[in-house]
Amino acid sequence: MTVRMLNGTVFTEMVRLAAHNLTNNAKRIDALNVFPVPDGDTGTNMNLSMTSGADEVEKLDSSNISEVAQAFSKGLLMGARGNSGVILSQIFRGFAKGMDKKEELTTKDLAHAFDMGVTTAYKAVMKPVEGTILTVVKDAAQAAVEASKNEKDVIALMETVVREAKASLKRTPDLLPVLKEVGVVDSGGQGLVTIYEGFLAALKGEALPEKVTSEVEMEEMVSAEHHKIAQDYMDTSEIEFGYCTEFMVKFDEDKLKENSFSEEDFRNELSELGDSLLVVSDEDVVKVHVHAEYPGEAMNRAQRYGSLINMKIENMREQHTALVGQKKKVSKEKVPYAIVTVAMGNGLKVLLESLGATVVIEGGQTMNPSTKDISDAIIDANAENVLILPNNKNIVMAAEQAAKLAEVNAAVVTTETIPQGISAMLAFHPEADIKQNKRAMQDASGEVKTGQVTYAVRDTQIDGITIENGNFMGIEDGKIKATHQDKLETVKLLLEGMITEDDEILTILQGEDVSDEEVDELVKYLEKTYEDIEVEVHNGNQPIYSYIFSVE
């Protein structure tokens, strides 16, 4: 079969199949995370971003490829999550621009569109790094441009794109030493290859495997329980379990060998964490709906069986308050300033609000908010000037896209951790203009050291440190510094390297898996070992990270 011209109808099917292929492979892409931490989310972010783009295309019934590509680009942008999702949105933003409003594309047109995607994506990244998704998209596009000089068949051209993308992906460890050290290829590049493979399968009329039970069917099975609490006119304070939590787990064969899955046993286990529980599974996935007070704990338990996908957490207390009219009416007149920030954990939310945050978006590790989520928060803030603190390096690009889309003055303070966000908020001055505030808050965020303690999800070796699956890891400003099978020993090793004679304050943010007794033991150790350090403790209730430390 030969395809001389590519139209919107065929491209719609290409997008649909690519999104499906990415959903099926999100777990594998997540596992390529360089650090063996339990928050590898490239596959999840790209999947959610791609799904948003595909949903926008599904709304459109057009054979005009330029119109379809524009819809795809719009959906990707608004649904973009994490750096990988934002870069993906920029690739196809340039791709759509490169079509020059054409109804159909020749091979040369298609190659040009791929090439324009490269230009736009590289411009979107302040410091492009080779050996990443950027390299893969560039190499594949260059191969397409060269092949299009003689090739007239769209299918053959797409085969060239896929072939070169795969070859480029294999080369990423040679360009980025950390990939070679850990023994993985770039996760974002793998995601792009997966998308391109979906494109090619659609062009060739090849079907991808379907799930035994579709996500739509599972959604229908839980919809009767969803948000039931919001319809009951009780007092908000009476809500015992405050977060409506939905997620899916795509089973992992290796994990299932260590932890055999029983739907009934898992349902009974999760019943201890909340109510309105439904657990539905098939051979590939399990869908969970639960009203819980600590949603991260439910997700942590679920990760024993596979990779988290399609996560959604909603604060029912806030929803219920709005429903019964207990919220004060918000003045239509904009306030001068607002701060929008991101955090996961009710304790962190309360802490940030106490420091002046107007809107705290629930998200962070494993749950990156989309560009639309941040855009909606800017609108909700109802201010003339909005400062955005992402508190996670993987949310910065989505925040910057949201700031560009905002109809008010919006600026991003590129905080990459919660401690940086807290330090930045303390430097805010309501009388200063937005540029002065951004500069002062950015400077303040750079003066704090961040430590984190979590656990490893696989064996690996990085930066000369051998890490065993299940052991705890101490991370300082993004680099693994310590590992031990005992949590407290890991904390001691981490802080020993972080705290210097010049430091005065150590702030401890307690995770949801840490007991008060553990914290008391740690504080006694610190007071004895570091006599000149003032220790503060806040219960952050954050998932994934047992402790987050701020040293200044």
XYZ file of C-alpha atoms in Angstrom:
552
model
C 0.000 0.000 0.000
C 1.213 3.481 -0.900
C -0.016 6.776 0.580
C 0.858 9.801 -1.513
C -1.069 12.426 0.485
C -1.775 12.582 4.219
C -5.124 14.088 5.221
C -6.795 14.986 8.511
C -8.887 11.840 8.709
C -5.840 9.592 8.573
C -3.885 11.850 10.944
C -6.747 11.649 13.452
C -6.352 7.870 13.477
C -2.569 8.283 13.817
C -3.053 10.421 16.932
C -5.587 7.996 18.395
C -3.332 4.983 17.942
C -0.248 6.851 19.177
C -2.088 7.851 22.349
C -3.197 4.258 22.854
C 0.331 2.979 22.341
C 1.680 5.472 24.862
C -0.924 4.426 27.425
C 0.108 0.796 27.005
C 3.784 1.648 27.463
C 3.664 4.359 30.146
C 4.850 1.932 32.838
C 7.899 0.929 30.830
C 8.785 4.567 30.173
C 8.343 5.486 33.840
C 10.817 2.741 34.734
C 13.542 4.497 32.708
C 13.803 7.223 35.345
C 17.510 7.804 36.055
C 17.028 7.880 39.835
C 15.510 4.692 41.299
C 12.975 6.758 43.249
C 9.263 5.824 43.335
C 8.225 8.948 41.417
C 9.447 8.161 37.908
C 6.722 9.865 35.918
C 7.892 10.647 32.375
C 5.637 8.005 30.866
C 2.710 9.091 33.006
C 3.213 12.769 32.150
C 3.557 12.127 28.435
C 0.577 9.780 28.498
C -1.713 12.301 30.215
C -0.501 15.085 27.906
C -0.995 12.929 24.804
C -4.434 11.839 25.962
C -5.443 15.480 26.317
C -4.296 16.127 22.747
C -6.122 13.067 21.437
C -9.309 14.089 23.248
C -9.224 17.470 21.531
C -8.799 15.785 18.138
C -11.740 13.462 18.830
C -14.003 16.513 19.189
C -13.154 17.576 15.642
C -14.630 15.990 12.528
C -12.362 17.246 9.763
C -10.339 15.883 6.890
C -8.203 19.063 6.891
C -4.890 18.009 8.392
C -3.951 21.539 9.403
C -7.151 21.871 11.461
C -6.603 18.479 13.087
C -2.977 19.291 13.896
C -3.987 22.624 15.432
C -6.555 20.892 17.644
C -3.950 18.301 18.629
C -1.474 21.059 19.483
C -4.039 22.926 21.592
C -5.007 19.804 23.542
C -1.370 18.929 24.178
C -0.569 22.414 25.440
C -3.454 22.636 27.887
C -2.915 19.078 29.121
C 0.882 19.284 29.259
C 2.289 17.824 32.481
C 5.916 17.811 33.521
C 8.842 18.896 31.382
C 8.387 15.948 29.026
C 4.737 16.850 28.435
C 5.552 20.501 27.792
C 8.343 19.616 25.351
C 5.976 17.211 23.593
C 3.412 19.994 23.266
C 6.057 22.265 21.728
C 7.149 19.599 19.244
C 3.627 19.330 17.872
C 2.998 23.053 18.157
C 5.823 23.555 15.665
C 4.592 20.530 13.702
C 1.177 22.200 13.288
C 2.716 25.546 12.336
C 4.820 23.851 9.680
C 1.746 22.785 7.719
C 0.986 26.308 6.558
C -2.807 25.698 6.605
C -2.614 22.908 4.021
C -5.490 20.429 3.754
C -3.207 17.519 2.804
C 0.514 16.863 3.067
C 3.050 15.397 0.696
C 6.127 13.691 2.082
C 8.051 16.961 1.748
C 5.309 18.804 3.639
C 5.317 16.186 6.372
C 9.097 16.287 6.689
C 8.958 20.080 6.929
C 6.364 19.823 9.686
C 8.605 17.447 11.648
C 11.507 19.851 11.185
C 9.460 22.809 12.415
C 8.639 20.774 15.512
C 12.358 20.536 16.236
C 12.874 24.290 15.928
C 9.963 25.114 18.231
C 10.937 22.526 20.844
C 14.544 23.694 21.042
C 13.441 27.318 21.429
C 11.165 26.333 24.325
C 14.045 24.939 26.381
C 16.396 27.511 27.892
C 19.376 25.145 27.981
C 18.776 22.247 25.577
C 20.515 19.026 26.597
C 21.550 16.479 23.988
C 20.834 12.838 24.693
C 17.205 13.632 25.495
C 13.895 13.731 23.628
C 15.228 16.819 21.832
C 17.991 14.800 20.192
C 15.601 12.047 19.164
C 13.119 14.438 17.562
C 15.943 16.307 15.795
C 17.616 13.199 14.359
C 14.307 11.747 13.191
C 13.293 15.009 11.522
C 16.632 15.349 9.754
C 16.239 11.824 8.389
C 12.731 12.711 7.212
C 13.906 15.847 5.407
C 16.666 13.929 3.649
C 14.384 11.027 2.680
C 11.642 13.347 1.379
C 13.907 14.544 -1.415
C 13.245 11.284 -3.266
C 10.546 9.445 -1.303
C 6.900 10.078 -2.298
C 5.237 7.468 -0.066
C 4.114 8.795 3.334
C 4.291 5.300 4.868
C 7.875 4.835 3.718
C 8.780 8.266 5.092
C 7.235 7.427 8.467
C 9.192 4.163 8.499
C 12.340 6.241 8.080
C 11.282 8.493 10.971
C 10.658 5.532 13.275
C 13.868 3.797 12.266
C 16.017 6.886 12.910
C 14.171 7.751 16.126
C 14.952 4.279 17.484
C 18.587 4.561 16.405
C 18.868 7.995 17.997
C 17.296 6.678 21.209
C 19.955 3.947 21.409
C 22.637 6.648 21.108
C 21.307 8.780 23.975
C 23.543 7.090 26.612
C 26.592 8.086 24.535
C 25.525 11.740 24.704
C 24.335 11.875 28.305
C 26.806 10.095 30.621
C 24.327 9.629 33.468
C 22.182 7.436 31.194
C 25.142 5.198 30.437
C 26.090 5.030 34.105
C 22.619 3.867 35.115
C 22.142 1.700 32.036
C 19.004 3.245 30.522
C 18.043 5.214 27.449
C 16.302 8.589 27.732
C 12.735 8.179 28.959
C 11.353 11.149 27.015
C 12.992 9.873 23.841
C 11.413 6.468 24.443
C 8.039 8.166 24.795
C 8.491 9.927 21.447
C 9.493 6.672 19.743
C 6.334 5.092 21.156
C 4.236 7.887 19.645
C 5.930 7.573 16.268
C 5.379 3.804 16.317
C 1.675 4.478 16.861
C 1.674 6.876 13.899
C 3.231 4.236 11.670
C 0.884 1.474 12.823
C -2.109 3.650 11.928
C -0.715 4.431 8.473
C -0.127 0.728 7.797
C -3.527 -0.277 9.166
C -2.017 -2.330 11.981
C -4.028 -2.566 15.202
C -2.464 -2.342 18.634
C -3.593 -4.755 21.384
C -6.726 -3.661 23.212
C -7.157 -3.887 26.969
C -9.391 -6.628 28.321
C -11.414 -4.035 30.237
C -11.426 -0.500 28.891
C -10.858 2.512 31.106
C -14.264 3.799 30.023
C -15.930 0.642 31.369
C -14.069 1.012 34.647
C -15.062 4.675 34.900
C -18.695 3.654 34.494
C -18.338 1.062 37.260
C -17.161 3.672 39.779
C -19.211 6.679 38.646
C -22.135 5.827 40.946
C -19.916 6.359 43.998
C -17.904 9.279 42.692
C -18.440 12.460 44.703
C -21.351 10.947 46.590
C -20.284 12.929 49.642
C -20.755 16.238 47.822
C -24.483 15.574 47.518
C -25.026 15.085 51.245
C -25.841 18.320 53.026
C -23.763 17.659 56.109
C -21.452 20.130 57.752
C -18.048 20.273 56.061
C -16.302 19.496 59.346
C -18.114 16.147 59.463
C -16.271 14.807 56.408
C -13.912 12.203 57.845
C -12.042 11.320 54.657
C -11.364 14.498 52.717
C -9.877 13.446 49.390
C -11.669 11.750 46.539
C -8.875 9.607 45.138
C -8.938 7.831 41.790
C -6.092 6.074 40.057
C -5.227 3.058 37.983
C -2.341 0.646 38.309
C -0.930 -1.049 35.263
C 0.356 -4.410 36.430
C 4.074 -5.183 36.308
C 4.984 -8.857 35.940
C 8.153 -8.544 38.029
C 6.329 -6.827 40.863
C 3.524 -9.380 40.746
C 6.078 -12.153 41.275
C 7.032 -10.517 44.573
C 3.513 -9.385 45.514
C 0.714 -11.558 44.171
C -2.425 -9.538 43.516
C -5.854 -10.438 44.862
C -8.656 -8.004 44.144
C -10.481 -9.002 47.317
C -7.409 -8.753 49.550
C -6.421 -5.408 48.074
C -9.961 -4.092 48.545
C -9.896 -5.171 52.186
C -6.508 -3.547 52.677
C -7.613 -0.205 51.219
C -10.809 -0.275 53.263
C -8.671 0.585 56.279
C -7.742 3.908 54.678
C -11.176 5.361 53.876
C -14.669 4.783 52.536
C -16.649 4.875 49.247
C -14.196 2.252 48.062
C -14.354 0.460 44.737
C -11.610 -1.758 43.341
C -12.085 -3.129 39.823
C -9.418 -5.121 37.991
C -8.746 -7.160 34.897
C -5.630 -8.953 33.675
C -3.770 -5.715 32.897
C -4.918 -3.003 35.283
C -6.730 -2.260 38.525
C -8.927 0.813 38.930
C -9.304 2.299 42.428
C -11.759 4.844 43.794
C -11.572 5.696 47.484
C -12.353 8.608 49.780
C -9.219 8.805 51.920
C -7.552 11.214 54.294
C -4.079 10.248 53.086
C -4.351 9.452 49.364
C -0.625 8.982 48.968
C -0.719 5.950 51.251
C -3.268 4.233 49.006
C -1.070 4.920 45.985
C 2.077 3.745 47.745
C 0.397 0.430 48.563
C -0.830 0.094 44.996
C 2.679 0.559 43.579
C 3.603 -2.875 44.886
C 1.743 -4.282 41.883
C 2.746 -1.958 39.068
C 2.843 1.592 37.734
C 0.394 4.360 38.633
C -1.558 5.927 35.755
C -4.550 8.262 35.383
C -4.376 9.715 38.883
C -6.861 12.288 40.169
C -7.256 13.656 43.687
C -9.931 16.200 44.645
C -10.450 17.966 47.944
C -14.054 17.141 48.886
C -14.115 19.515 51.829
C -13.572 22.459 49.518
C -16.076 21.089 47.010
C -18.677 20.570 49.729
C -18.122 24.038 51.167
C -18.716 25.560 47.746
C -21.801 23.402 47.181
C -23.620 24.365 50.369
C -22.674 28.012 50.084
C -20.407 28.200 53.108
C -17.671 29.981 51.210
C -17.625 33.722 51.314
C -18.454 35.316 48.034
C -15.350 36.402 46.212
C -15.309 40.003 45.116
C -15.197 40.483 41.391
C -12.634 43.212 41.944
C -9.127 41.819 41.566
C -6.721 41.980 44.473
C -3.260 43.438 43.766
C -1.252 40.234 44.330
C -1.661 36.479 44.530
C 0.719 33.568 44.912
C -0.066 30.256 43.206
C 2.005 27.312 44.332
C 2.068 23.513 44.188
C 2.320 20.919 46.959
C 1.251 17.374 47.750
C 0.159 16.709 51.317
C -2.456 18.444 53.420
C 0.127 19.605 55.960
C 2.221 21.283 53.279
C -0.891 22.942 51.881
C -1.778 24.392 55.278
C 1.817 25.546 55.815
C 2.019 27.313 52.445
C -1.365 28.963 52.987
C -0.193 30.220 56.370
C 2.747 31.870 54.606
C 0.454 33.688 52.187
C -0.281 31.306 49.309
C -3.565 32.224 47.600
C -4.027 28.945 45.724
C -2.197 25.692 46.473
C -2.564 23.235 43.604
C -2.539 19.655 44.826
C 0.259 17.966 42.956
C 3.984 17.381 42.770
C 5.828 14.074 42.734
C 3.936 11.576 40.529
C 1.110 14.087 40.072
C 2.336 17.002 37.993
C -0.419 19.566 37.363
C -1.086 20.399 33.727
C -0.775 23.769 32.050
C -4.569 24.046 32.276
C -4.544 23.256 35.996
C -2.128 26.119 36.597
C -4.011 28.431 34.222
C -7.240 27.738 36.116
C -5.482 28.487 39.405
C -4.296 31.841 38.046
C -7.902 32.699 37.188
C -9.124 31.516 40.614
C -6.519 33.699 42.315
C -8.398 36.762 40.985
C -5.407 39.087 41.122
C -3.771 41.711 38.935
C -0.334 40.180 39.544
C 0.272 36.467 40.063
C 3.521 34.821 41.153
C 3.733 31.076 40.442
C 5.942 28.791 42.542
C 6.059 25.274 41.007
C 8.224 23.760 43.804
C 9.291 20.972 41.466
C 11.677 21.148 38.515
C 9.316 18.975 36.489
C 6.511 21.537 36.807
C 8.501 24.645 35.857
C 7.873 24.423 32.119
C 4.109 23.911 32.528
C 4.058 26.905 34.883
C 5.895 29.033 32.330
C 3.415 28.049 29.626
C 0.520 28.970 31.930
C 2.133 32.337 32.678
C 2.365 33.077 28.961
C -1.327 32.243 28.509
C -2.450 34.354 31.477
C -4.475 37.510 30.866
C -2.933 39.172 33.940
C 0.666 39.886 34.918
C 2.084 36.466 35.771
C 5.639 35.446 36.550
C 7.263 32.168 37.540
C 9.714 31.913 40.409
C 11.495 28.705 39.388
C 11.424 26.943 42.751
C 12.314 23.268 42.384
C 11.591 22.063 45.922
C 9.172 22.807 48.765
C 11.937 24.369 50.919
C 12.841 26.679 48.052
C 9.178 27.632 47.745
C 8.897 28.389 51.450
C 12.070 30.487 51.384
C 10.807 32.381 48.329
C 7.453 33.139 49.956
C 9.181 34.610 52.999
C 10.928 37.074 50.671
C 7.668 38.378 49.133
C 6.975 42.120 49.586
C 3.425 43.293 48.750
C 4.633 46.841 48.052
C 7.201 45.798 45.426
C 6.341 45.343 41.757
C 6.159 41.875 40.220
C 9.650 42.033 38.671
C 11.230 43.066 41.959
C 9.370 40.332 43.805
C 10.350 37.679 41.301
C 14.014 38.666 41.588
C 13.986 38.788 45.411
C 12.081 35.514 45.740
C 14.335 33.790 43.217
C 17.422 34.924 45.110
C 15.963 33.734 48.420
C 15.106 30.309 46.988
C 18.752 29.791 46.057
C 19.971 30.261 49.612
C 18.345 27.152 51.064
C 19.581 23.555 50.845
C 17.013 20.802 50.294
C 17.280 17.238 51.561
C 14.855 14.400 50.861
C 14.584 10.815 52.081
C 12.721 8.187 50.086
C 13.179 4.548 49.084
C 14.688 2.879 46.020
C 12.499 0.976 43.581
C 15.329 -0.920 41.882
C 18.993 -1.832 42.177
C 21.335 0.609 40.494
C 24.628 2.451 40.767
C 24.869 6.195 40.319
C 27.506 8.797 41.209
C 29.628 6.013 42.682
C 26.877 4.926 45.114
C 25.513 1.367 44.976
C 21.785 1.354 45.742
C 19.709 -1.715 46.535
C 16.001 -2.047 45.834
C 13.977 -1.198 48.949
C 16.771 0.652 50.727
C 16.347 4.266 51.760
C 18.102 7.084 49.923
C 19.161 10.548 51.040
C 19.016 13.167 48.293
C 20.577 16.636 48.543
C 19.521 19.219 45.940
C 18.750 16.549 43.368
C 21.804 14.323 43.934
C 21.791 11.022 45.809
C 24.232 11.366 48.693
C 23.454 8.445 51.005
C 21.746 5.072 51.125
C 21.075 2.598 53.917
C 18.560 -0.104 54.779
C 17.574 1.871 57.903
C 15.620 5.117 57.523
C 17.145 6.941 60.499
C 20.675 5.975 59.496
C 19.985 7.344 56.026
C 18.811 10.614 57.565
C 21.964 10.847 59.683
C 24.238 10.236 56.691
C 22.376 12.807 54.601
C 22.384 15.566 57.219
C 26.022 14.925 58.078
C 26.893 16.075 54.577
C 24.346 18.903 54.441
C 24.863 20.755 57.713
C 27.893 23.034 58.021
C 29.186 25.367 60.735
C 27.533 28.346 59.041
C 24.034 26.841 59.091
C 21.556 28.023 61.728
C 18.130 26.520 61.027
C 17.018 23.000 60.111
C 13.356 22.560 59.172
C 11.866 19.064 59.081
C 8.785 18.325 56.975
C 7.352 15.039 58.224
C 5.952 12.622 55.611
C 2.710 10.714 55.948
C 4.541 7.435 56.620
C 6.550 8.832 59.561
C 5.256 8.504 63.128
C 5.593 11.202 65.775
C 7.786 8.794 67.764
C 10.234 8.580 64.851
C 10.387 12.360 64.635
C 10.958 12.695 68.381
C 13.863 10.266 68.168
C 15.343 12.230 65.257
C 14.990 15.590 67.039
C 16.769 14.227 70.139
C 19.629 13.044 67.946
C 19.874 16.401 66.188
C 19.820 18.446 69.402
C 22.628 16.316 70.780
C 24.717 16.226 67.591
C 24.172 19.774 66.273
C 23.900 21.921 69.381
C 23.979 25.243 67.505
C 21.223 24.342 65.041
C 17.636 25.448 65.666
C 15.258 22.607 64.713
C 11.695 23.198 63.517
C 9.202 20.410 62.703
C 6.077 20.633 60.528
C 3.797 17.713 59.677
C 3.680 17.938 55.894
C 1.806 14.657 55.345
C 3.557 14.417 51.988
C 3.614 11.033 50.190
C 6.691 9.386 48.667
C 9.227 11.341 50.744
C 9.443 10.334 54.409
C 11.327 13.501 55.194
C 11.985 16.786 53.454
C 14.694 18.917 55.061
C 15.461 22.601 54.692
C 18.890 23.796 55.838
C 19.783 27.483 55.950
